[in-house]
Coordinates of N, CA and C in Angstrom, one line a residue:
X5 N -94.3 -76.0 37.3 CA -92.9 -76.4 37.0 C -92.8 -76.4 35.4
X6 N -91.5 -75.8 34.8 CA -91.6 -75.6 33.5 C -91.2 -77.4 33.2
X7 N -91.1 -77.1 31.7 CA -91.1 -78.8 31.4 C -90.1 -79.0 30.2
X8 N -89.1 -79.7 29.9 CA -88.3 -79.4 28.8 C -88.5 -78.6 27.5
X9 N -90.0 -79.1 27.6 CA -90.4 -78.6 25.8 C -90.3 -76.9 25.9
X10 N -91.2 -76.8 27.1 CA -91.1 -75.4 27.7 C -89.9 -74.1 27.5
X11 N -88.7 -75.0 28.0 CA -87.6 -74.3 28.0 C -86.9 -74.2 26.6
X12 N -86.3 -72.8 26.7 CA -86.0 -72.2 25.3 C -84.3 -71.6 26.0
X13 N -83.7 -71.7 24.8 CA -82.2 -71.7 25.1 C -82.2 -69.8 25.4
X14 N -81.5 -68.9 26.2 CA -81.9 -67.7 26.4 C -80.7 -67.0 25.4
X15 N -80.1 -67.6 25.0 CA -79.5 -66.9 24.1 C -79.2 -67.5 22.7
X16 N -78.7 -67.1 21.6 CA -78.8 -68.1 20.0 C -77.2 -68.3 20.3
X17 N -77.3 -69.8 20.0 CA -76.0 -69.7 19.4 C -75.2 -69.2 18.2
X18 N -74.0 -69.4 18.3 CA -73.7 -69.1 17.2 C -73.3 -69.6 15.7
X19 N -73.6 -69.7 14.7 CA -73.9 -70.1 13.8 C -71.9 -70.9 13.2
X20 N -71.7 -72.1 13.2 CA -70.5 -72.4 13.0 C -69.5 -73.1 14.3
X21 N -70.3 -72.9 15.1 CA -69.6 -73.4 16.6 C -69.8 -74.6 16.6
X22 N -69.1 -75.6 16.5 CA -69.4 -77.0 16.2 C -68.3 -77.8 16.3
X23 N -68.3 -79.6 16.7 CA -67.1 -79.7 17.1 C -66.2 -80.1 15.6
X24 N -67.0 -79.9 14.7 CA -66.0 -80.4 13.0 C -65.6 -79.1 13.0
X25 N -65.9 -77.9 13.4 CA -65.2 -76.4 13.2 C -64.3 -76.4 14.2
X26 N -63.8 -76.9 15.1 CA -63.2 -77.0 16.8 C -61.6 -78.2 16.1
X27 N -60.7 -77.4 15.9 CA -59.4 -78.0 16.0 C -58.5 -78.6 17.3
X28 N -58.5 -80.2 17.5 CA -58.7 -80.6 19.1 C -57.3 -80.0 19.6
X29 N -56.4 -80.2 18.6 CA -55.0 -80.0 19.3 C -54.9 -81.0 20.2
X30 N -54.2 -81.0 21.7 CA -54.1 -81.9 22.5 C -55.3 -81.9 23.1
X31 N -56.3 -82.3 22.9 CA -57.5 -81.9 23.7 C -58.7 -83.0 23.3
X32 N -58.1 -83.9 22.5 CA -58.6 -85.1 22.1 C -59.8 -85.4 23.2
X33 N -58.8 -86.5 24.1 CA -59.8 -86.8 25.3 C -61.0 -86.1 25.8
X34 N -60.6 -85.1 26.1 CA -62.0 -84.1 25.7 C -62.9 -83.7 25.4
X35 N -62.6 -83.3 23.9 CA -63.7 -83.8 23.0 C -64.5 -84.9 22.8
X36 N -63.8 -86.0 23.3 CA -64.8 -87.3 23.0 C -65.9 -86.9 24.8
X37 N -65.3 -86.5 25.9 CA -65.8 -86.4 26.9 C -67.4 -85.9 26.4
X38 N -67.1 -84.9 26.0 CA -68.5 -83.9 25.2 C -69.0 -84.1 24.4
X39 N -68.2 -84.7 23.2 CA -69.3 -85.3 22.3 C -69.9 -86.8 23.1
X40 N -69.5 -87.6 23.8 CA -70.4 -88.8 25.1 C -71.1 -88.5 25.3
X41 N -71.1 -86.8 26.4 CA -72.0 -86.1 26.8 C -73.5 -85.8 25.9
X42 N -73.3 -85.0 24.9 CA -73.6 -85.0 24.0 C -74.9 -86.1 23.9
X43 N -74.6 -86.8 23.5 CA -75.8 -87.9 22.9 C -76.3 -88.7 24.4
X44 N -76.0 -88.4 25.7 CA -76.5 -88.6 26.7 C -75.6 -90.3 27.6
X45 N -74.1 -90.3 26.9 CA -73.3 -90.9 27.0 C -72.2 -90.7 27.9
X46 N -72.6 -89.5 28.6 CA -71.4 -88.7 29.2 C -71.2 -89.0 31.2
X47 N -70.5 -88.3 31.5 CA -70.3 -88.1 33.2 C -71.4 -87.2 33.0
X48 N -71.9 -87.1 34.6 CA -73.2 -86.3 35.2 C -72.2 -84.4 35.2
X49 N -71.0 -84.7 35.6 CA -70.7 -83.6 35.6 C -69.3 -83.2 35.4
X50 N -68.9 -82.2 34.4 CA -68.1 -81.7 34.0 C -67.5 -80.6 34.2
X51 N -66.3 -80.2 34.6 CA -66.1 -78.7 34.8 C -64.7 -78.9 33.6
X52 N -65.1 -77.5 33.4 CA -63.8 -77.4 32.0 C -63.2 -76.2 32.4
X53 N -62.0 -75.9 32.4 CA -61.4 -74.4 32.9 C -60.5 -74.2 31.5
X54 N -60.5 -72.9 31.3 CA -59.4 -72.1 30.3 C -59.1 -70.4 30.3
X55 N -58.0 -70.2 29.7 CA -57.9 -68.6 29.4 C -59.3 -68.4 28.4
X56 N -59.2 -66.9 28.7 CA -60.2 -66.2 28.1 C -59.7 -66.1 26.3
X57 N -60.7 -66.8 25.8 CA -60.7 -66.7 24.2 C -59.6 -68.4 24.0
X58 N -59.9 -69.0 24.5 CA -59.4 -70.5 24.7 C -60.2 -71.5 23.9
X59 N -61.2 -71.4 24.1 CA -62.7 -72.0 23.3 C -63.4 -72.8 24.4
X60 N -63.2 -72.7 24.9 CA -64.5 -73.0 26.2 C -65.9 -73.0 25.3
X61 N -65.9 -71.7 25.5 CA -67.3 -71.2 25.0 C -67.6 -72.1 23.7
X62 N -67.0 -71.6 22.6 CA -67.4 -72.7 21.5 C -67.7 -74.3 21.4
X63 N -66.5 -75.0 22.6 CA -67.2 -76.2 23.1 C -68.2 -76.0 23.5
X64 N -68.8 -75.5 24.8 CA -70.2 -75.2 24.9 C -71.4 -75.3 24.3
X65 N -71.0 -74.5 22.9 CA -71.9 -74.3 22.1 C -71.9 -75.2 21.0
X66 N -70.9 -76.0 20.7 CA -70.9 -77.1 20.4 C -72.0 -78.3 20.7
X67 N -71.1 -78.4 21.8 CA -72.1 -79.8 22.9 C -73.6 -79.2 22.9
X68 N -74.1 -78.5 23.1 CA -75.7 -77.8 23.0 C -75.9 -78.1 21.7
X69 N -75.4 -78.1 20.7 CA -75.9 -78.2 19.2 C -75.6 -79.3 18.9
X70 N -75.1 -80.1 19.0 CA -74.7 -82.0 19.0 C -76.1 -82.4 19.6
X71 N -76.4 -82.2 20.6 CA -77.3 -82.8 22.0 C -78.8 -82.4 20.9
X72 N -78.4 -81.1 20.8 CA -80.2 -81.1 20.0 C -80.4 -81.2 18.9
X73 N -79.4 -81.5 18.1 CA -79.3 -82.2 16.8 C -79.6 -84.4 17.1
X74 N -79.1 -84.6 17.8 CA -80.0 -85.8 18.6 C -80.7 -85.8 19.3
X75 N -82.0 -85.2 19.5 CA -83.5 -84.7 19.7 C -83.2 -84.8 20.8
X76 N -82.4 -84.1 21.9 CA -82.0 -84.0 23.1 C -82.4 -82.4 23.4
X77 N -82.8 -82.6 24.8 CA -82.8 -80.9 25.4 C -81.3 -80.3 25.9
X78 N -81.2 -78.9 25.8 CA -80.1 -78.7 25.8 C -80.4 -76.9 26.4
X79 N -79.4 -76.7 27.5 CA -79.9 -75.2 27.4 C -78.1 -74.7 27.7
X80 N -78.1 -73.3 27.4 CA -76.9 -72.7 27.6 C -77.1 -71.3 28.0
X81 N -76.4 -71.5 28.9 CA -76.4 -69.6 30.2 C -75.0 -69.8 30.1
X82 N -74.8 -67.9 29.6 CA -73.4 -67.7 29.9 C -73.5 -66.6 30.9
X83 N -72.5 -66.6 32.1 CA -72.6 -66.1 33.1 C -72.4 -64.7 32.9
X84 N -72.1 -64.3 32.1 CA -71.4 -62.7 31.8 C -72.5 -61.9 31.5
X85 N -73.9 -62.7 31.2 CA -75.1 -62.2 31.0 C -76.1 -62.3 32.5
X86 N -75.5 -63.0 33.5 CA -76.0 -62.7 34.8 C -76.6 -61.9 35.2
X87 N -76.2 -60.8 35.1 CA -76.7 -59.1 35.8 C -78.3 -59.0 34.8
X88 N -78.0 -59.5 33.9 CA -79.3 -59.2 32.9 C -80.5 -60.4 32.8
X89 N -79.7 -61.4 33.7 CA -80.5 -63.2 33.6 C -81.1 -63.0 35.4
X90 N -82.1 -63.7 36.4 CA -82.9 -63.7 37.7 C -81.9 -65.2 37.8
X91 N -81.7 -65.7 39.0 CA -81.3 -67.2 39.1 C -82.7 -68.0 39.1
X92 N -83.4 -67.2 38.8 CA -84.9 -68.4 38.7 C -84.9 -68.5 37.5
X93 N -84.1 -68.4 36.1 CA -83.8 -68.8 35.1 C -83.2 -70.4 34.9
X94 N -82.7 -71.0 36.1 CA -82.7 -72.2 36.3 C -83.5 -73.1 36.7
X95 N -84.6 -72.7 37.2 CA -86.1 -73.0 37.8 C -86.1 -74.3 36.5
X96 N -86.8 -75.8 36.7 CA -87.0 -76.4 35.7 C -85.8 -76.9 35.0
X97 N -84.7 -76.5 35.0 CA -83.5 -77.1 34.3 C -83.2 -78.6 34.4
X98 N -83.2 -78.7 35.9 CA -82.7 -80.2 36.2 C -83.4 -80.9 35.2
X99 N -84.4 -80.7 34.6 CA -84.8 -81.8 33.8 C -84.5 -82.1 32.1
X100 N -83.9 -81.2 31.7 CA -83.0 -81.0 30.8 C -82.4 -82.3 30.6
X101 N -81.7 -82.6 29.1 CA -80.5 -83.2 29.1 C -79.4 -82.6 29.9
X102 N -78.9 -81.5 28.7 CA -77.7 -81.3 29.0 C -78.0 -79.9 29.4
X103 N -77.1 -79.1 30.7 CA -77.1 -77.6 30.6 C -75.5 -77.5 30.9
X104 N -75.5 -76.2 30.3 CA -74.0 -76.0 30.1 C -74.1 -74.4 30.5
X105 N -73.3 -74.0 31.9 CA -73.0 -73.2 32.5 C -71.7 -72.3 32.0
X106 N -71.9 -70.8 31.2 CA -70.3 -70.9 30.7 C -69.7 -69.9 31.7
X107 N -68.3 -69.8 31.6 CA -68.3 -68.6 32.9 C -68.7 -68.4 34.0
X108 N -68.4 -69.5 35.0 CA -69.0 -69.3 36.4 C -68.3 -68.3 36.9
X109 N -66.7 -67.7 36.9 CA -66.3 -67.1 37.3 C -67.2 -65.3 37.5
X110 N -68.1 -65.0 36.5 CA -68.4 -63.9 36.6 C -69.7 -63.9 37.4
X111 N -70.1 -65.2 38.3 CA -70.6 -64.7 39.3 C -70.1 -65.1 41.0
X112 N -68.7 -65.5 40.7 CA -67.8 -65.7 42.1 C -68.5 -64.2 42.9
X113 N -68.8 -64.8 44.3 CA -68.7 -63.7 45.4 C -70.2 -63.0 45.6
X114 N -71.2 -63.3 44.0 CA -72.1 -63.0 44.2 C -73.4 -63.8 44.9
X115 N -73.6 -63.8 46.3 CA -74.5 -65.2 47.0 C -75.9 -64.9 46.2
X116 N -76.7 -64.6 46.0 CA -77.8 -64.8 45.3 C -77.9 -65.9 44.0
X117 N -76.6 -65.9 43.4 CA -76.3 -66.6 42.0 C -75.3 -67.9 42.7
X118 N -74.6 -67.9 43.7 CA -74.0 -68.9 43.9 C -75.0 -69.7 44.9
X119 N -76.2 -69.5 45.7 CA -77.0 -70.4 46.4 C -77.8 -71.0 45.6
X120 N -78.3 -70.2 44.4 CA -79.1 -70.7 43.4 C -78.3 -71.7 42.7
X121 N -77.2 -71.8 42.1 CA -76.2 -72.2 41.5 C -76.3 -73.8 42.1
X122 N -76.0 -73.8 43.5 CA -75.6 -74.7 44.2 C -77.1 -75.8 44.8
X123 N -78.0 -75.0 44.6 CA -79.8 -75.6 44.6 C -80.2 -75.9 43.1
X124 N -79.7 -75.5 42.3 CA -79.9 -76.4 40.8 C -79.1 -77.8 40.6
X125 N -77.4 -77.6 41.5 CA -76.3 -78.9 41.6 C -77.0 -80.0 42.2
X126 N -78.1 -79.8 43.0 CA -78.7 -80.9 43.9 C -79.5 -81.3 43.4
X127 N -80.5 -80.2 42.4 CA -81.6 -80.6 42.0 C -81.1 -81.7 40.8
X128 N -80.0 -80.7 40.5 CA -79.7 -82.2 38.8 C -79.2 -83.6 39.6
X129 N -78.7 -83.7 40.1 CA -78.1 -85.0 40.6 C -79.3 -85.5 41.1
X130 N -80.4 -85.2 42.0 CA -81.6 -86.1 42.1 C -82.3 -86.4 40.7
X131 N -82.2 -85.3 39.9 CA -83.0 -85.8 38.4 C -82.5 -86.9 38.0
X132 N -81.2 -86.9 38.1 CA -80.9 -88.0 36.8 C -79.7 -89.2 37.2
X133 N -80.0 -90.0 36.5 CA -79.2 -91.5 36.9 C -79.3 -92.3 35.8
X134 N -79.0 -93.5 36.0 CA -78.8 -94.5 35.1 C -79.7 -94.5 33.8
X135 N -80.6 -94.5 34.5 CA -82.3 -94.5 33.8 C -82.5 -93.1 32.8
X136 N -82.2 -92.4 33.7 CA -82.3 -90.9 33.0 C -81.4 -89.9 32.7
X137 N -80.0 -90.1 32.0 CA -78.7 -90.0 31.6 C -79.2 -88.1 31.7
X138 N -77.8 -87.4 31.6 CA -77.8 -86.2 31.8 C -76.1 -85.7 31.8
X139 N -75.9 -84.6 31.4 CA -74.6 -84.4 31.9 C -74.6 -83.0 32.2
X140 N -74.6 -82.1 33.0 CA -74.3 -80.5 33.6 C -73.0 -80.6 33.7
X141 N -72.5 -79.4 32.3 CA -70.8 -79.1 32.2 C -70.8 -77.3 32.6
X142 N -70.0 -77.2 33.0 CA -69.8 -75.6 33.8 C -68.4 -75.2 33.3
X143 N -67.9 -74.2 32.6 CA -67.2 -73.6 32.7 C -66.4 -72.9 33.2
X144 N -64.8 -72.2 33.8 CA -64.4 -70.8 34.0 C -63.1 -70.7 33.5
X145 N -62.4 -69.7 34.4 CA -61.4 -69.5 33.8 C -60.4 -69.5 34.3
X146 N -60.7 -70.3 35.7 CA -58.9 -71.6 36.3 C -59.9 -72.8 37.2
X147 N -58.9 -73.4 37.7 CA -59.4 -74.6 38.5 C -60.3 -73.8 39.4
X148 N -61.2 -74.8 39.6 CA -62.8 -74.4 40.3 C -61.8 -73.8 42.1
X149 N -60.9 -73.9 42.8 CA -60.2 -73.4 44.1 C -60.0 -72.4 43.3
X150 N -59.6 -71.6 42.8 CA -58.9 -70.0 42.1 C -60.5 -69.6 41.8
X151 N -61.4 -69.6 41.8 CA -62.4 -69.2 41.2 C -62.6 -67.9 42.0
X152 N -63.0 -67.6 43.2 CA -63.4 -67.0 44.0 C -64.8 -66.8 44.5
X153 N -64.6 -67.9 44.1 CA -66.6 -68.5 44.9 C -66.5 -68.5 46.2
X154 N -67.2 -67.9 47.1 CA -67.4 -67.7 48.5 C -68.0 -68.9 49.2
X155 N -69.0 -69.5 48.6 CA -70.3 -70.4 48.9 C -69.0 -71.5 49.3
X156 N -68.8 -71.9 50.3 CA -68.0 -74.2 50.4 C -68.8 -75.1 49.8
X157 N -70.0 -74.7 50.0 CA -70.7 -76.0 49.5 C -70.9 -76.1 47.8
X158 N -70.8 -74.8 47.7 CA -71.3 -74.7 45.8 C -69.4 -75.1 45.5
X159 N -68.2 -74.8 46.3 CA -66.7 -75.2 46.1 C -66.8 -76.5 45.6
X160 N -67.4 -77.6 46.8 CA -67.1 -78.6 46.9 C -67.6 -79.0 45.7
X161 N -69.0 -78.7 45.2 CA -69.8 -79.1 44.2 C -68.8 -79.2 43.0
X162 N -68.4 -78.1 42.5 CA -67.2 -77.6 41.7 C -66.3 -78.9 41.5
X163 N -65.7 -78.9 42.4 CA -64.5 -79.7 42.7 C -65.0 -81.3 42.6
X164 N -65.9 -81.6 42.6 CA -66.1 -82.7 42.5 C -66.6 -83.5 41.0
X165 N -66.3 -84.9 40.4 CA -66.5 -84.9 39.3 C -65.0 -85.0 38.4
X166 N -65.6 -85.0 37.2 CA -64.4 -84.7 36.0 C -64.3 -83.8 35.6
X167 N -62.8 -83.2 35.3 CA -62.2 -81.5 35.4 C -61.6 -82.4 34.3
X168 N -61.1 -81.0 32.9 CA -60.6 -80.9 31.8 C -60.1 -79.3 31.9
X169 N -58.8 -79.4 31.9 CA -58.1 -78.0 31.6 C -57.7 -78.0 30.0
X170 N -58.7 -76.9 29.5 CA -58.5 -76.9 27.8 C -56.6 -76.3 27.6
X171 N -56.5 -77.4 26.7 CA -54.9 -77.1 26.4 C -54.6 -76.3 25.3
X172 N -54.0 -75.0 25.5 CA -53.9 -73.9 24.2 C -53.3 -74.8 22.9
X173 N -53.4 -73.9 22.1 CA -52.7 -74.6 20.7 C -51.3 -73.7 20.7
X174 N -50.3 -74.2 20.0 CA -49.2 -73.7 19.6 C -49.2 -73.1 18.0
X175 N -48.5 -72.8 17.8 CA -48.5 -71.5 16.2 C -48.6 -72.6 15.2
X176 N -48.3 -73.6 15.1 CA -48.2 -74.5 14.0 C -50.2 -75.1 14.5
X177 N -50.9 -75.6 15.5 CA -52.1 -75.5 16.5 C -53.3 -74.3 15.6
X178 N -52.6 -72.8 15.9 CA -53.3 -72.2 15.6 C -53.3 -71.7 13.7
X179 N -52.4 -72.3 13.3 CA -52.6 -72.6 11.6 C -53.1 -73.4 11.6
X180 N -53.2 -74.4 11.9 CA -54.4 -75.6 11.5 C -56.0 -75.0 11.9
X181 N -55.7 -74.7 12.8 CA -57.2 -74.0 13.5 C -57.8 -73.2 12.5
X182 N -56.8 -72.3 12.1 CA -57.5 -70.7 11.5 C -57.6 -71.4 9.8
X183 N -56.8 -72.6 9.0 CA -57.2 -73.4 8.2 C -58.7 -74.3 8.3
X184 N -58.5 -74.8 9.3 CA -60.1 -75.3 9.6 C -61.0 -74.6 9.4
X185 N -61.1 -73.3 10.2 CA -62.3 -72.2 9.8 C -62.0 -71.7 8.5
X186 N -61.2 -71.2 8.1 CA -61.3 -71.1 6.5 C -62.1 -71.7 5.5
X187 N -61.3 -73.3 5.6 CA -62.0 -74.2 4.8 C -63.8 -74.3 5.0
X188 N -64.4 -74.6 6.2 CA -65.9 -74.1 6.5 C -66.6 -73.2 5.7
X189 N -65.3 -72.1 5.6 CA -65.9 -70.9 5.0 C -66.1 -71.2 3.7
X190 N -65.1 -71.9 3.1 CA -65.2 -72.2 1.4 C -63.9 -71.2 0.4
X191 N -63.3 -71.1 2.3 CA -61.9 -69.9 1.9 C -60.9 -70.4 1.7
X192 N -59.9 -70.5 1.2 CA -58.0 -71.2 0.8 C -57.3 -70.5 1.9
X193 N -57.0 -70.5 2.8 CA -55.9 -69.7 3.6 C -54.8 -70.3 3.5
X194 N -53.9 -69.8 2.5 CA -52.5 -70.8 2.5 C -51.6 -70.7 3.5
X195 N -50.6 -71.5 3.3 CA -49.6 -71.4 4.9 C -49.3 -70.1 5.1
X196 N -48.6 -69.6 4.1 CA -47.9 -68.5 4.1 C -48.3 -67.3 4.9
X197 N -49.8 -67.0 4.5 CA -50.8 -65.9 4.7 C -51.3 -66.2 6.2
X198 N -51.5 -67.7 6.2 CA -51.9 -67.9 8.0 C -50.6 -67.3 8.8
X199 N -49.0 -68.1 8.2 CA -48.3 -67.6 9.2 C -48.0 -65.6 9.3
X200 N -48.3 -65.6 8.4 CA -48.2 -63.4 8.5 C -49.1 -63.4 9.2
X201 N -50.4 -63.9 9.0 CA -51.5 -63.6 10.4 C -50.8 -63.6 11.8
X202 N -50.5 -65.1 12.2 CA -49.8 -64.9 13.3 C -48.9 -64.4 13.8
X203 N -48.1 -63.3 12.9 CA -46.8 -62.7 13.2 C -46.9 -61.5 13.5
X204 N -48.3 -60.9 12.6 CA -48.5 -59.7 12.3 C -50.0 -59.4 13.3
X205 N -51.0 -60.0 13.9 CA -51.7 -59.6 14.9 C -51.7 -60.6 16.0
X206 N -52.5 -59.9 17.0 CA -52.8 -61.0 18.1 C -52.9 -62.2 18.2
X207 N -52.4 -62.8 19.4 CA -52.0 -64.6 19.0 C -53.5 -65.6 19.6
X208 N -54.6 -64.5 20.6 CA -55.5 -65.3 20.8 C -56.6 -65.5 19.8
X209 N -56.9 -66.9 20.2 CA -58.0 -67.3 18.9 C -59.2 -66.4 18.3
X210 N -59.7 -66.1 19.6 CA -61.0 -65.3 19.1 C -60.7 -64.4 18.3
X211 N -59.4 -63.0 18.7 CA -59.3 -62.1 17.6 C -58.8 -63.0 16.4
X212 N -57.8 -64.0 16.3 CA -57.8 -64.6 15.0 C -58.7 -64.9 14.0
X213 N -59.6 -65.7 14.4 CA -60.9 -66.0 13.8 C -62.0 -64.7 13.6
X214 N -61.7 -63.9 14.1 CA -62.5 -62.1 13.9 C -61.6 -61.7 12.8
X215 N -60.6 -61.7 12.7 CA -59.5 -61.4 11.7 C -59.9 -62.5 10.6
X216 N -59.8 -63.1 10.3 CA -60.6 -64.4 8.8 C -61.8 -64.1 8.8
X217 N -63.0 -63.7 9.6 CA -64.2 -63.4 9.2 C -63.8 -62.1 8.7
X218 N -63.4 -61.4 8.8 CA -63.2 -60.1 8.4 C -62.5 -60.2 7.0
X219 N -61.5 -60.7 6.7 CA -60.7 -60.9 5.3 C -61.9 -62.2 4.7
X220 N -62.6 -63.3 4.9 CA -63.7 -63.5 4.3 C -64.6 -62.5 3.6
X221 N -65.0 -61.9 4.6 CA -66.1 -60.5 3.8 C -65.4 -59.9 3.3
X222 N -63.9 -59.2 3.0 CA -63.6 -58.4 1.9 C -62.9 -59.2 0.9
X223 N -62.7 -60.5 1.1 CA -62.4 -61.4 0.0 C -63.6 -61.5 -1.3
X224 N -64.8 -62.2 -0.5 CA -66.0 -61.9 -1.4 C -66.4 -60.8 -2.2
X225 N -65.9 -59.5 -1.1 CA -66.4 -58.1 -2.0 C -65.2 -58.1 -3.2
X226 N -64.5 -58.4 -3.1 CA -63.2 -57.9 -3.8 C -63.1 -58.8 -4.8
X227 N -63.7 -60.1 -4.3 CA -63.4 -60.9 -5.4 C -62.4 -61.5 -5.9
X228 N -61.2 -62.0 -4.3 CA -59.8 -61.9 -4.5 C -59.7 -63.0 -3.5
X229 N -57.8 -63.6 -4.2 CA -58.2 -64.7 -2.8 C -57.6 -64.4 -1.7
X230 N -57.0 -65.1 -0.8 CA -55.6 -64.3 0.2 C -54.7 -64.7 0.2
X231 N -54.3 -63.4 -0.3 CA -52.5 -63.2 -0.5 C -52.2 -62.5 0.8
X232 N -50.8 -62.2 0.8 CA -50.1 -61.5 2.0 C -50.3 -60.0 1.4
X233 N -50.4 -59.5 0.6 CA -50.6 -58.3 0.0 C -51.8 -57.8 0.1
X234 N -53.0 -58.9 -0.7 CA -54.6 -58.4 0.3 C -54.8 -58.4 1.4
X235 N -54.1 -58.8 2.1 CA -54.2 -58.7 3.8 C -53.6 -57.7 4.4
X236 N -52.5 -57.1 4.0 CA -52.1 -56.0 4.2 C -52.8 -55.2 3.5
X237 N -53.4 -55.1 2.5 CA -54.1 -53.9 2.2 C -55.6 -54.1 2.8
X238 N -56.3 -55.7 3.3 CA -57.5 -54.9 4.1 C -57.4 -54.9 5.6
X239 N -56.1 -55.1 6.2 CA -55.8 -54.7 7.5 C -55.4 -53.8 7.8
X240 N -54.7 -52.8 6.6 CA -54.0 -51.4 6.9 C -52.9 -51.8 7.8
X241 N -52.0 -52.9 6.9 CA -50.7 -53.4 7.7 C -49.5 -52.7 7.0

């Protein structure tokens, strides 16, 4: 049997995903759910659903980096890496603090990963109780019924517990957001420049924030701050 020390997270996170980088918007409640979780304060189990590029994921990788920043074990599987991960990658988990499942949806329909899936749900709930605090948060991308999980029993599992539907941000939401990452950065994004961002590309977060990491690196080479003019000249707008 592997042993907490044993287990190593199978992928790195990513450098900045954190809940002081994470703009709550309406999503307060939430956040404190995770950051509870987190320090071993939390419900046993969590499911979180959102659109794709929502921040799911970043919470994820949040709550993993909170938990082992307070000498907690913490592991993170994102399902989209499935085809490339065995479900005996969960072998030993239950004993974990926290494991955070992202994207269950990308293994709906497939039984090998949804029986395993559903024999790790049993094993954590025997692991842990009062005495030995824990929280397994899972991921997708609608209410755990729309998922298209085949398995009833891995459903029911799903369905049971505390459910948080991540609430999008609005344009005034996602200037504050793409200011937040800015500032991290040690970048000025003034109003102005955030709102031509929003008007002028895609409105979901992830390409937003690909879009500021990108005007960061040619801000530094250039040596300039952001204007609406350097932005149009390093977006080819």
């Amino acid at each position: 049997m592997n042993t907490p020390a044993q287990l190593s997270l199978p992928v790195q996170l990513p450098d900045g995903e954190t809940f002081a980088s994470f703009y709550p918007g309406a999503n307060v409640q939430l956040l404190t759910a995770l950051k509870n979780a987190a320090v071993g304060d939390g419900d046993p189990f969590i499911y979180l659903f959102g659109s794709r590029s929502s921040g799911t994921s970043h919470l994820l990788h949040a709550t993993c980096t909170e938990c082992t920043d307070a000498d907690r074990s913490a592991a993170y599987l994102p399902m989209e890496m499935s085809a490339m991960m065995s479900p005996s990658v969960l072998d030993g988990m239950e004993h974990l603090d926290i494991v955070c499942i992202d994207n269950i949806e990308m293994i709906a329909g497939v039984r090998e990963w949804e029986v395993a899936l559903f024999n790790f749900y049993n094993r954590w709930l025997d692991s842990h109780d009062q005495d030995n605090p824990g929280s397994l948060i899972v991921t997708g991308n609608s209410a755990a019924r729309h998922l298209g999980i085949q398995l009833p029993d891995l459903l029911s599992r799903l369905d049971w517990g505390v459910s948080y539907q991540l609430q999008l941000l609005d344009d005034d939401g996602k200037l504050a957001a793409l200011q937040l990452r800015a500032e991290f950065r040690g970048l000025k994004l003034p109003v102005d420049v955030g709102r031509f961002l929003l008007n002028r590309s895609s409105r979901d977060m992830k390409t937003l924030i690909a879009t500021l990491d990108r005007l960061d690196q040619a801000s530094i080479s250039a040596q300039r701050r952001l204007t609406i003019p350097f932005v149009k000249e390093t977006l080819s707008l």
